[in-house]
CSV table of C-alpha atoms in Angstrom, one decimal:
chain,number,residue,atom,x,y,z
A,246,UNK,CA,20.6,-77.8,53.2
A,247,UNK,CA,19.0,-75.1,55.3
A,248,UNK,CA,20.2,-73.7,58.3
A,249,UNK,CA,18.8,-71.6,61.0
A,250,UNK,CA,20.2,-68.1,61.2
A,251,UNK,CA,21.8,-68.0,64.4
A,252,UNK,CA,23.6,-71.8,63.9
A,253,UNK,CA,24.9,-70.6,60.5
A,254,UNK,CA,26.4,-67.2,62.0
A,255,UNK,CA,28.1,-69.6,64.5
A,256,UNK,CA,29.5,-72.1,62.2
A,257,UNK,CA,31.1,-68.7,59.8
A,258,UNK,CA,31.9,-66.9,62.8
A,259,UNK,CA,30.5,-63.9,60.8
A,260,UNK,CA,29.6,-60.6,62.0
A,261,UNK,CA,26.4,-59.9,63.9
A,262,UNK,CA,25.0,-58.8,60.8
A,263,UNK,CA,24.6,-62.6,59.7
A,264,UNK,CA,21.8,-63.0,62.5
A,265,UNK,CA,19.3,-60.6,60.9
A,266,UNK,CA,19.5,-62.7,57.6
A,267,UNK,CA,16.1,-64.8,57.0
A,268,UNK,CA,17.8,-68.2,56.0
A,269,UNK,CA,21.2,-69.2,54.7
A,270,UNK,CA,21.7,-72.2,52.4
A,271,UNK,CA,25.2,-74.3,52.6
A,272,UNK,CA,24.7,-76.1,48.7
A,273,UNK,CA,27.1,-77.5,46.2
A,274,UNK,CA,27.8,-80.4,43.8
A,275,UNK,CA,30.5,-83.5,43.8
A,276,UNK,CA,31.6,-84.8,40.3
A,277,UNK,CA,33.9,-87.5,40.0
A,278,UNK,CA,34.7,-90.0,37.3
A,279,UNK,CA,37.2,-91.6,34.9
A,280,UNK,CA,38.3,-90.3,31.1
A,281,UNK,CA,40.0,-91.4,27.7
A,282,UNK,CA,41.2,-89.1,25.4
A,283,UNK,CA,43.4,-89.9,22.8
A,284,UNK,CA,45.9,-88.4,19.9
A,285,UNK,CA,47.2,-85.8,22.3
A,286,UNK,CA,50.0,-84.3,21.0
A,287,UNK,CA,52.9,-85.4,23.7
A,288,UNK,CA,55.6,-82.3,22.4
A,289,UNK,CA,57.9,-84.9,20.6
A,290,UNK,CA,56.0,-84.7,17.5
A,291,UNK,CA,53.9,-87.6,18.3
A,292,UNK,CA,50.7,-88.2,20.1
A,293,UNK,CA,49.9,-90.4,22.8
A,294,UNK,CA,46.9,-92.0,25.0
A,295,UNK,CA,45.6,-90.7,28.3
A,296,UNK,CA,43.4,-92.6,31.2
A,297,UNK,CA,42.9,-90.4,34.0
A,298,UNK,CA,40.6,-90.2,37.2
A,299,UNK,CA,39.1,-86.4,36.6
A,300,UNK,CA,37.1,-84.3,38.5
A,301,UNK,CA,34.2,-81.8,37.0
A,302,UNK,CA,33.4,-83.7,33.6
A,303,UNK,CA,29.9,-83.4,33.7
A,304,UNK,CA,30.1,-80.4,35.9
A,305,UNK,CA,32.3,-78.3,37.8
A,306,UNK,CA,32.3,-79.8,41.3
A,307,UNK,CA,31.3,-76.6,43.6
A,308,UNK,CA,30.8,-75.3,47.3
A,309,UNK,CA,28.7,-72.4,48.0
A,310,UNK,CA,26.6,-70.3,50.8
A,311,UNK,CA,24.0,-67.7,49.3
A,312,UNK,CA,21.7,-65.9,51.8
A,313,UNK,CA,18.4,-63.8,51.6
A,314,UNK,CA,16.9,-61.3,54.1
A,315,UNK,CA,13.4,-60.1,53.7
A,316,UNK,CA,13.4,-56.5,54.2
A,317,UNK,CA,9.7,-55.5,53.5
A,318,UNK,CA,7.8,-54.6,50.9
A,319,UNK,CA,9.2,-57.0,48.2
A,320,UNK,CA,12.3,-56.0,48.7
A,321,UNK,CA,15.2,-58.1,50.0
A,322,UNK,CA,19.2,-58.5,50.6
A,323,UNK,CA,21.0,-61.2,48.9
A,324,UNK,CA,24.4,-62.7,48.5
A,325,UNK,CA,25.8,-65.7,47.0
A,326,UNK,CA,29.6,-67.2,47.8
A,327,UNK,CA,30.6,-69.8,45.6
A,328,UNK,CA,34.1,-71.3,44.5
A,329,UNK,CA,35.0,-74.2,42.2
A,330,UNK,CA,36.5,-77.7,43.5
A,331,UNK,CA,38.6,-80.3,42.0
A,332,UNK,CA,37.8,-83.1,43.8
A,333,UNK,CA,40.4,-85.4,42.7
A,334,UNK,CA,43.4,-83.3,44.7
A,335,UNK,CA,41.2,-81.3,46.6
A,336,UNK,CA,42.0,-77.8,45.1
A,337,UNK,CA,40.0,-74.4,44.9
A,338,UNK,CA,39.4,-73.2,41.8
A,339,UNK,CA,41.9,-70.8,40.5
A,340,UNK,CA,43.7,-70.7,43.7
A,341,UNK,CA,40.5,-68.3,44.6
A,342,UNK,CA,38.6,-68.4,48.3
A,343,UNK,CA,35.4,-67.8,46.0
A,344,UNK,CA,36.4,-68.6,42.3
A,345,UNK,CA,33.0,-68.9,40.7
A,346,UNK,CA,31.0,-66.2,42.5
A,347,UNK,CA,31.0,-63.5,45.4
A,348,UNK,CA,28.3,-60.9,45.6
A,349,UNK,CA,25.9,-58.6,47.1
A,350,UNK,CA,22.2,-57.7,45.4
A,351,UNK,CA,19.4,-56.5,46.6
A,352,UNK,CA,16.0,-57.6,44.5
A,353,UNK,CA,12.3,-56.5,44.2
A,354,UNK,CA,9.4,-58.0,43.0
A,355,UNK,CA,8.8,-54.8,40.8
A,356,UNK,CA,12.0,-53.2,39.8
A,357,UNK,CA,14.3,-56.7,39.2
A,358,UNK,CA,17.4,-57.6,40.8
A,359,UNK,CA,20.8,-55.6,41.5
A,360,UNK,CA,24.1,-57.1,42.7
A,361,UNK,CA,27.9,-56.4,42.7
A,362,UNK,CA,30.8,-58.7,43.1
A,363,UNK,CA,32.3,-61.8,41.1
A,364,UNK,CA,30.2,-63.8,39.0
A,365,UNK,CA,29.8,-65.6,35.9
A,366,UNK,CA,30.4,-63.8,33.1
A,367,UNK,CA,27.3,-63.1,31.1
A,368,UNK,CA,27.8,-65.4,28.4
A,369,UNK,CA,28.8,-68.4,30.9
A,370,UNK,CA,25.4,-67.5,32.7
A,371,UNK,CA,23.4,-67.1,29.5
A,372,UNK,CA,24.9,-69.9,27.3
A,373,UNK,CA,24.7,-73.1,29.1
A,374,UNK,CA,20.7,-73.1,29.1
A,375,UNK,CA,20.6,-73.2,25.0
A,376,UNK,CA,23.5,-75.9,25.2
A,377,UNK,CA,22.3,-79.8,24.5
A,378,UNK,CA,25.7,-80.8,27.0
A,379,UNK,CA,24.9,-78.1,29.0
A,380,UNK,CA,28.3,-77.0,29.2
A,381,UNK,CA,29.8,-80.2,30.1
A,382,UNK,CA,33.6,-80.7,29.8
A,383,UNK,CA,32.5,-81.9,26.0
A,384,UNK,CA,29.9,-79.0,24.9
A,385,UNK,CA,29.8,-75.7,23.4
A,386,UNK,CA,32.8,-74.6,25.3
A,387,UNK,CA,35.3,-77.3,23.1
A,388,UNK,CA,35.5,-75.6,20.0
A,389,UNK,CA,35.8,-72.1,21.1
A,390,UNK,CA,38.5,-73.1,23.8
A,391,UNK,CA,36.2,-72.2,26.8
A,392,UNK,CA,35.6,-68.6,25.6
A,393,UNK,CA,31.6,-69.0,26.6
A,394,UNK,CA,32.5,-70.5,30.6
A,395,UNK,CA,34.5,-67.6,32.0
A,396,UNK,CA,34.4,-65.9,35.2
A,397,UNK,CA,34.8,-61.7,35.4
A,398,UNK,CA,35.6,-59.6,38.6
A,399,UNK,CA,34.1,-56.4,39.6
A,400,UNK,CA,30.7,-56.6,38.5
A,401,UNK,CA,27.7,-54.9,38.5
A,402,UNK,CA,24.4,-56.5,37.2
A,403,UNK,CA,20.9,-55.7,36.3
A,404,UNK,CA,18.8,-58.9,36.3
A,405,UNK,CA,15.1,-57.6,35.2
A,406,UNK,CA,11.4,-59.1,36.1
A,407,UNK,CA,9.9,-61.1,33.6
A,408,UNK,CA,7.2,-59.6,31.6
A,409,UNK,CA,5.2,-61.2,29.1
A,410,UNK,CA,8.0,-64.0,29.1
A,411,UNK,CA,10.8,-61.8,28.0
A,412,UNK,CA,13.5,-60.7,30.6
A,413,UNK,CA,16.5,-58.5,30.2
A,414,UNK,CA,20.2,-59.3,32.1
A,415,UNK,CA,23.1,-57.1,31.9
A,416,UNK,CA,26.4,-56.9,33.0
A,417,UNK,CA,29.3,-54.6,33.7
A,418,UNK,CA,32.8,-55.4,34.8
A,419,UNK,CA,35.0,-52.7,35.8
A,420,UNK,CA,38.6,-52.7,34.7
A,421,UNK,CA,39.3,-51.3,38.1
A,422,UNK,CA,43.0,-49.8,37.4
A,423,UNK,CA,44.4,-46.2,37.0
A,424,UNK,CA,46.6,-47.0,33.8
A,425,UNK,CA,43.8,-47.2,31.5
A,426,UNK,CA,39.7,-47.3,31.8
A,427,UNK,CA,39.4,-50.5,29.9
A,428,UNK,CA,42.5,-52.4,31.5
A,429,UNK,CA,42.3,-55.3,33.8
A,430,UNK,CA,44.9,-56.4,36.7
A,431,UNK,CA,47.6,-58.9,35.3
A,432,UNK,CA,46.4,-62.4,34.1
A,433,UNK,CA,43.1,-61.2,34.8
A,434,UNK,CA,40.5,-59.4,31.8
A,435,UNK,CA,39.9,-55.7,31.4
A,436,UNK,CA,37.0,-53.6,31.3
A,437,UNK,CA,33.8,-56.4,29.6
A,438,UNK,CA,30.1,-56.2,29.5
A,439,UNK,CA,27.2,-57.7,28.0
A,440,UNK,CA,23.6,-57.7,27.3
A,441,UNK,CA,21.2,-60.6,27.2
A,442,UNK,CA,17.6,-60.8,26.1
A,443,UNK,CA,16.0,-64.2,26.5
A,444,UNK,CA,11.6,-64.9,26.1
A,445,UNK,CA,10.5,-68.0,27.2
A,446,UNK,CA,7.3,-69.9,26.5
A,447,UNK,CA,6.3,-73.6,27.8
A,448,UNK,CA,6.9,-74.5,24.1
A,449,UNK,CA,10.2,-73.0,23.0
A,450,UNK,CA,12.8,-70.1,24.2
A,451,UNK,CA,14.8,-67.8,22.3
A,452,UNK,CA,18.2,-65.8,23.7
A,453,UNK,CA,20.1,-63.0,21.8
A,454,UNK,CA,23.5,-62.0,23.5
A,455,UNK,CA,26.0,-59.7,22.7
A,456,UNK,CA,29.0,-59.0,25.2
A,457,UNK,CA,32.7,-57.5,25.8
A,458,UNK,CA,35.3,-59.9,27.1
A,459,UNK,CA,39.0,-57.9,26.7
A,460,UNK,CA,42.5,-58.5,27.6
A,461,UNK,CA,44.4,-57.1,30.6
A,462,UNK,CA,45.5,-54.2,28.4
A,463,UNK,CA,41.8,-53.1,27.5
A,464,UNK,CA,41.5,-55.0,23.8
A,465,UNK,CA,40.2,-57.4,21.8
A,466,UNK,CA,43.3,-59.2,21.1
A,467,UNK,CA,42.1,-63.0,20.9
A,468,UNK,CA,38.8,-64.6,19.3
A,469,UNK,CA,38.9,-67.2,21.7
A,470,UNK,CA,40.1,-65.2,24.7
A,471,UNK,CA,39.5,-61.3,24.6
A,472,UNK,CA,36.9,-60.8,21.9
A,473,UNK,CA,33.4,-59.4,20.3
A,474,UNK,CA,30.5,-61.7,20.6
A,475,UNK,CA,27.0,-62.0,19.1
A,476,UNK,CA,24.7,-65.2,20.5
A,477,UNK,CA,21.4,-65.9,19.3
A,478,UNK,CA,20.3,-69.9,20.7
A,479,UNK,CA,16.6,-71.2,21.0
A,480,UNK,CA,15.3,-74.4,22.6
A,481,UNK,CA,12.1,-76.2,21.5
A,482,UNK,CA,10.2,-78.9,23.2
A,483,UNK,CA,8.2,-81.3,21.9
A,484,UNK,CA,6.7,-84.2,23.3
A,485,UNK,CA,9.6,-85.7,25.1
A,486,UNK,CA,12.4,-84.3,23.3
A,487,UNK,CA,14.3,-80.8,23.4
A,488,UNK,CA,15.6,-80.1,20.5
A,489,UNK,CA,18.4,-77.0,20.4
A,490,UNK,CA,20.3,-75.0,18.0
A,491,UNK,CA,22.9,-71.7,18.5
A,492,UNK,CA,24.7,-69.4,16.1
A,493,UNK,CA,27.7,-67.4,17.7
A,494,UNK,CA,30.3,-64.9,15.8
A,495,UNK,CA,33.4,-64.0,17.4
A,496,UNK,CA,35.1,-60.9,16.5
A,497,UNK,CA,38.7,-60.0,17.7
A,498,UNK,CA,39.2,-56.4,15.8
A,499,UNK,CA,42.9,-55.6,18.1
A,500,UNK,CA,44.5,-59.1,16.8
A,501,UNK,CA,48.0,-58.3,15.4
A,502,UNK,CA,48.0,-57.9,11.5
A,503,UNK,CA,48.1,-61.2,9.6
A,504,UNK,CA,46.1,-63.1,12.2
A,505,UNK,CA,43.1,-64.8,12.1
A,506,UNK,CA,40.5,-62.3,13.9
A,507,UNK,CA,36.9,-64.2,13.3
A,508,UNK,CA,35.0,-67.2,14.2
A,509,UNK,CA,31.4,-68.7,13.2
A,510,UNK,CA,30.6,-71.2,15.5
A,511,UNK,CA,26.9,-73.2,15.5
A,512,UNK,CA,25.8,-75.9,16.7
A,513,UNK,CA,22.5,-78.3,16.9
A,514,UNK,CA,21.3,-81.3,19.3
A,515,UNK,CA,18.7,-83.0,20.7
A,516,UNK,CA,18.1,-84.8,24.3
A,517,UNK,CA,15.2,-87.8,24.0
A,518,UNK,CA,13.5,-87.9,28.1
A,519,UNK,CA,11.5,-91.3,27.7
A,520,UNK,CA,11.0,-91.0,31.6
A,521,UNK,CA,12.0,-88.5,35.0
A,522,UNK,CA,15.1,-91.3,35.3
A,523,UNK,CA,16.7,-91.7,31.9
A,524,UNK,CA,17.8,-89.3,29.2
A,525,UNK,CA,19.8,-89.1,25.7
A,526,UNK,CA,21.7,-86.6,24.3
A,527,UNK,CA,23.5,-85.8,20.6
A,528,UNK,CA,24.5,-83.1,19.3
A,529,UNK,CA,26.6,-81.8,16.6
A,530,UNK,CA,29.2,-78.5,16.8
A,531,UNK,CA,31.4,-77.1,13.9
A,532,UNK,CA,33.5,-74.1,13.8
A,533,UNK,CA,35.1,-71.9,10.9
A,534,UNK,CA,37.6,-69.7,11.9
A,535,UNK,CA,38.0,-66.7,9.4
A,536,UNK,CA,41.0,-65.8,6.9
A,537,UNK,CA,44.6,-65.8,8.6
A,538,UNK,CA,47.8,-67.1,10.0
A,539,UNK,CA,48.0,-68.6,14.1
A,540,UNK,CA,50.5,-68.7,16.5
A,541,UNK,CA,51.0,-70.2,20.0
A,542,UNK,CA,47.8,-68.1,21.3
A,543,UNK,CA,45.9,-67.7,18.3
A,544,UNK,CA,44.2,-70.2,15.8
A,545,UNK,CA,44.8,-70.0,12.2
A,546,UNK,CA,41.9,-70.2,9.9
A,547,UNK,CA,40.3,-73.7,9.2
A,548,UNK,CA,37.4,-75.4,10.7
A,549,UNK,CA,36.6,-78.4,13.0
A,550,UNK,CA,33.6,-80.5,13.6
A,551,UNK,CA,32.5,-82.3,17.2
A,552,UNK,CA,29.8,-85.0,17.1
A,553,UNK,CA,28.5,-85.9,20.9
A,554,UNK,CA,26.6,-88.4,22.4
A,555,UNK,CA,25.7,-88.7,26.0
A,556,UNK,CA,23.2,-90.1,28.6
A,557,UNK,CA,22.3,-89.5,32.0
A,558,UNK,CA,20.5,-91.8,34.8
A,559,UNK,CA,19.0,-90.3,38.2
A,560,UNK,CA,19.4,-92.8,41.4
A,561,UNK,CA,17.4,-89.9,42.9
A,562,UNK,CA,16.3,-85.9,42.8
A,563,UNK,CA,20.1,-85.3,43.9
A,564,UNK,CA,22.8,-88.1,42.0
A,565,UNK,CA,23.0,-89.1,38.7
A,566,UNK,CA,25.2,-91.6,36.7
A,567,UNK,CA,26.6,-90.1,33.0
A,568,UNK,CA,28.2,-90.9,30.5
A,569,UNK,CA,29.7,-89.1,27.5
A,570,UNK,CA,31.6,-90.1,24.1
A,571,UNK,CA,33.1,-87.6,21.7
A,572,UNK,CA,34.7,-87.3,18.2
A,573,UNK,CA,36.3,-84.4,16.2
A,574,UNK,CA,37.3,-84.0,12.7
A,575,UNK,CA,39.7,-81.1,12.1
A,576,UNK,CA,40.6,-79.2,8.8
A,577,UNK,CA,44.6,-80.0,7.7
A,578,UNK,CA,45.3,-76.6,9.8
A,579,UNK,CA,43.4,-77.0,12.5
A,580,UNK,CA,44.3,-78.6,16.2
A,581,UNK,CA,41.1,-78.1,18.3
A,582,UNK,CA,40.6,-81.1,20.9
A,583,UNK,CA,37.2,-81.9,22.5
A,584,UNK,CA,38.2,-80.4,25.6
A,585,UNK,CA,38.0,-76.8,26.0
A,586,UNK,CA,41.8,-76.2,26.3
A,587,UNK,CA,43.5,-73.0,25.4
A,588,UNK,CA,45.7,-73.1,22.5
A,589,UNK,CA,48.6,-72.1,24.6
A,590,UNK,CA,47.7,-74.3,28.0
A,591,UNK,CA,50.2,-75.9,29.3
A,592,UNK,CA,49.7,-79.2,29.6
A,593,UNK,CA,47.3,-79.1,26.6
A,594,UNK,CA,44.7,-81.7,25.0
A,595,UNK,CA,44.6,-80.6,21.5
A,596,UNK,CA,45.9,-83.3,18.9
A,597,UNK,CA,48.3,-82.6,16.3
A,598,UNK,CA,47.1,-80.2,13.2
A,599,UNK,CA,45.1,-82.1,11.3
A,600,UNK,CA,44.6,-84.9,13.4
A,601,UNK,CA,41.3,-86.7,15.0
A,602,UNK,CA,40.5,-87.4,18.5
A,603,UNK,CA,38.1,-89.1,20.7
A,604,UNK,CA,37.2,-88.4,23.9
A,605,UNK,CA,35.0,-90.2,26.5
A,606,UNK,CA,34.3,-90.3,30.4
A,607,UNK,CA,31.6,-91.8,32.4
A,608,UNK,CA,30.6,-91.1,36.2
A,609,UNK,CA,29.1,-89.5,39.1
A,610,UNK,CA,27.4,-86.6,40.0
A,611,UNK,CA,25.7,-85.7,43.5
A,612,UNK,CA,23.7,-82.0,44.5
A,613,UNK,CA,23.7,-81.1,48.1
């Protein structure tokens, strides 16, 4: 939705400032539906069945302003707020005014784009585009315990222009305390950064990643949380169907001795578009984690394997219907859950070790 200038800088009761900017945009999403999951371990040594009405299953449900200015020349001021909703009780995300983004850039047509504030982190923002569920609530994030959808504070970015089809994205997120260079604030990360290539073609893309994600305390305690990562993903299209395939390692060197510290994760699917309405998804993931022991926050070496099929169907260019079923097979050691919950998340999804699970929710999705 566009607004004029001068009714937007009413309605935000911003600064003058606000008036000089060349259009503002008010946008989001709204994702609503219901979900099974079952074998959830229920703390008595048993599992159990959940129905629940959830919020964000296909996509996080979202609320954002973003803003240009043309200032001449190719150039021009940009800024993007953005925060996460849970439709279902009505909550921000993370208890943040702007949970998903909050930033300041300036671009040109020559040199790229530059821009400082909260964002995506770069794998979150480079990730989803190579992923057949495109980061759904069942995707690439499950089996890595949402290591690839994170957000980071305190960043800088360099987004460059596209030549030849390849393009070049880096990011740099500043610890911002006086302790250490590569601590973060409490419950929040440390110092991370990342590069990201990416070509495209109208016939198939290719991205390589590597990034930084650490702890609070500056290290890379945590495969699935503060840890070493190296992406390559391509997409190829051909006729009506996309096919797409990604190799990630995660490496973890400051885990404590004994402890699992590494983690191959790939994955492959397809999505079948017989028309601009309809279209089908399946995909397979499987992860090995490397030699060692867990604990409450870390996973102890095994593997796990999530098959996925899902479908979408556009009433129009802005809402959709989906749906989404789920199955997991983990090793005897192994408790991952087709949900991207944290090993230590309290409440938690994951089955007992061992065990199965299924997972399934269908409904609504609507762009503003």
């Amino acid at each position: 939705m566009k607004l004029r200038a001068s009714t937007a800088a009413v309605l935000l009761a911003a600064t003058p400032a606000v008036y000089a900017q060349t259009s503002v945009t008010l946008y989001g999403r709204v994702d609503g539906g219901l979900e099974y999951l079952n074998h959830v371990a229920n703390g008595s040594g048993g599992t159990s069945t959940r129905w629940s009405a959830e919020g964000g299953d296909w996509g996080t449900s979202m609320l954002g302003l973003k803003g240009v200015e043309d200032l001449g020349g190719g150039l021009t001021a940009l800024f993007d707020l953005e925060t996460a909703l849970q439709i279902m009780n009505g909550t921000t995300g993370g208890g943040r005014m702007f949970s998903r983004r909050a930033y300041v850039g300036l671009s040109d047509e020559r040199w790229g784009r530059v821009q400082m504030g909260r964002n995506l982190f770069i794998d979150s923002d480079g990730v989803w585009e190579f992923d057949p569920l495109v980061q759904q609530a069942v995707s690439s994030a499950s089996l890595v315990r949402g290591r690839n959808w994170q957000q980071t504070s305190n960043n800088v970015e360099y987004h460059s222009p596209v030549f030849g089809g390849f393009d070049v994205q880096g990011q740099y997120a500043f610890g911002n305390q006086s302790r250490g260079f590569n601590d973060g604030a409490p419950d929040d990360f440390g110092r991370s950064d990342g590069i990201m290539l990416t070509y495209h073609s109208p016939l198939f893309d290719v991205r390589g990643i590597y990034d930084e994600l650490r702890d609070p305390n500056g290290r890379f305690s945590n495969i699935f949380t503060a840890s070493r990562e190296y992406f390559v993903g391509a997409n190829v299209r051909v006729s009506k169907f996309k096919i797409q395939g990604a190799y990630t390692h995660y490496a973890a060197p400051d885990t404590p001795a004994g402890l699992a510290d590494s983690a191959d994760h790939y994955w492959l699917g397809a999505t079948y578009e017989p028309n601009q309405r309809w279209a089908v998804t399946a995909a397979g993931f499987y992860i090995k984690v490397g030699e060692g022991a867990g604990d409450a926050a870390h996973d102890p070496s095994g593997h796990a394997t999530l098959y996925v099929l899902g479908t979408t169907y556009n009433l129009s260019k802005r809402t959709f219907l989906y749906g989404t079923v789920a199955y997991l097979r983990n090793s005897s050691h192994a408790n991952f859950s087709v949900f991207a919950t944290p090993r230590d998340a309290n409440p938690n999804t994951s089955p007992l070790a061992g065990e199965s699970q299924t997972g399934a929710y269908v409904g609504m999705m609507h762009n503003f």
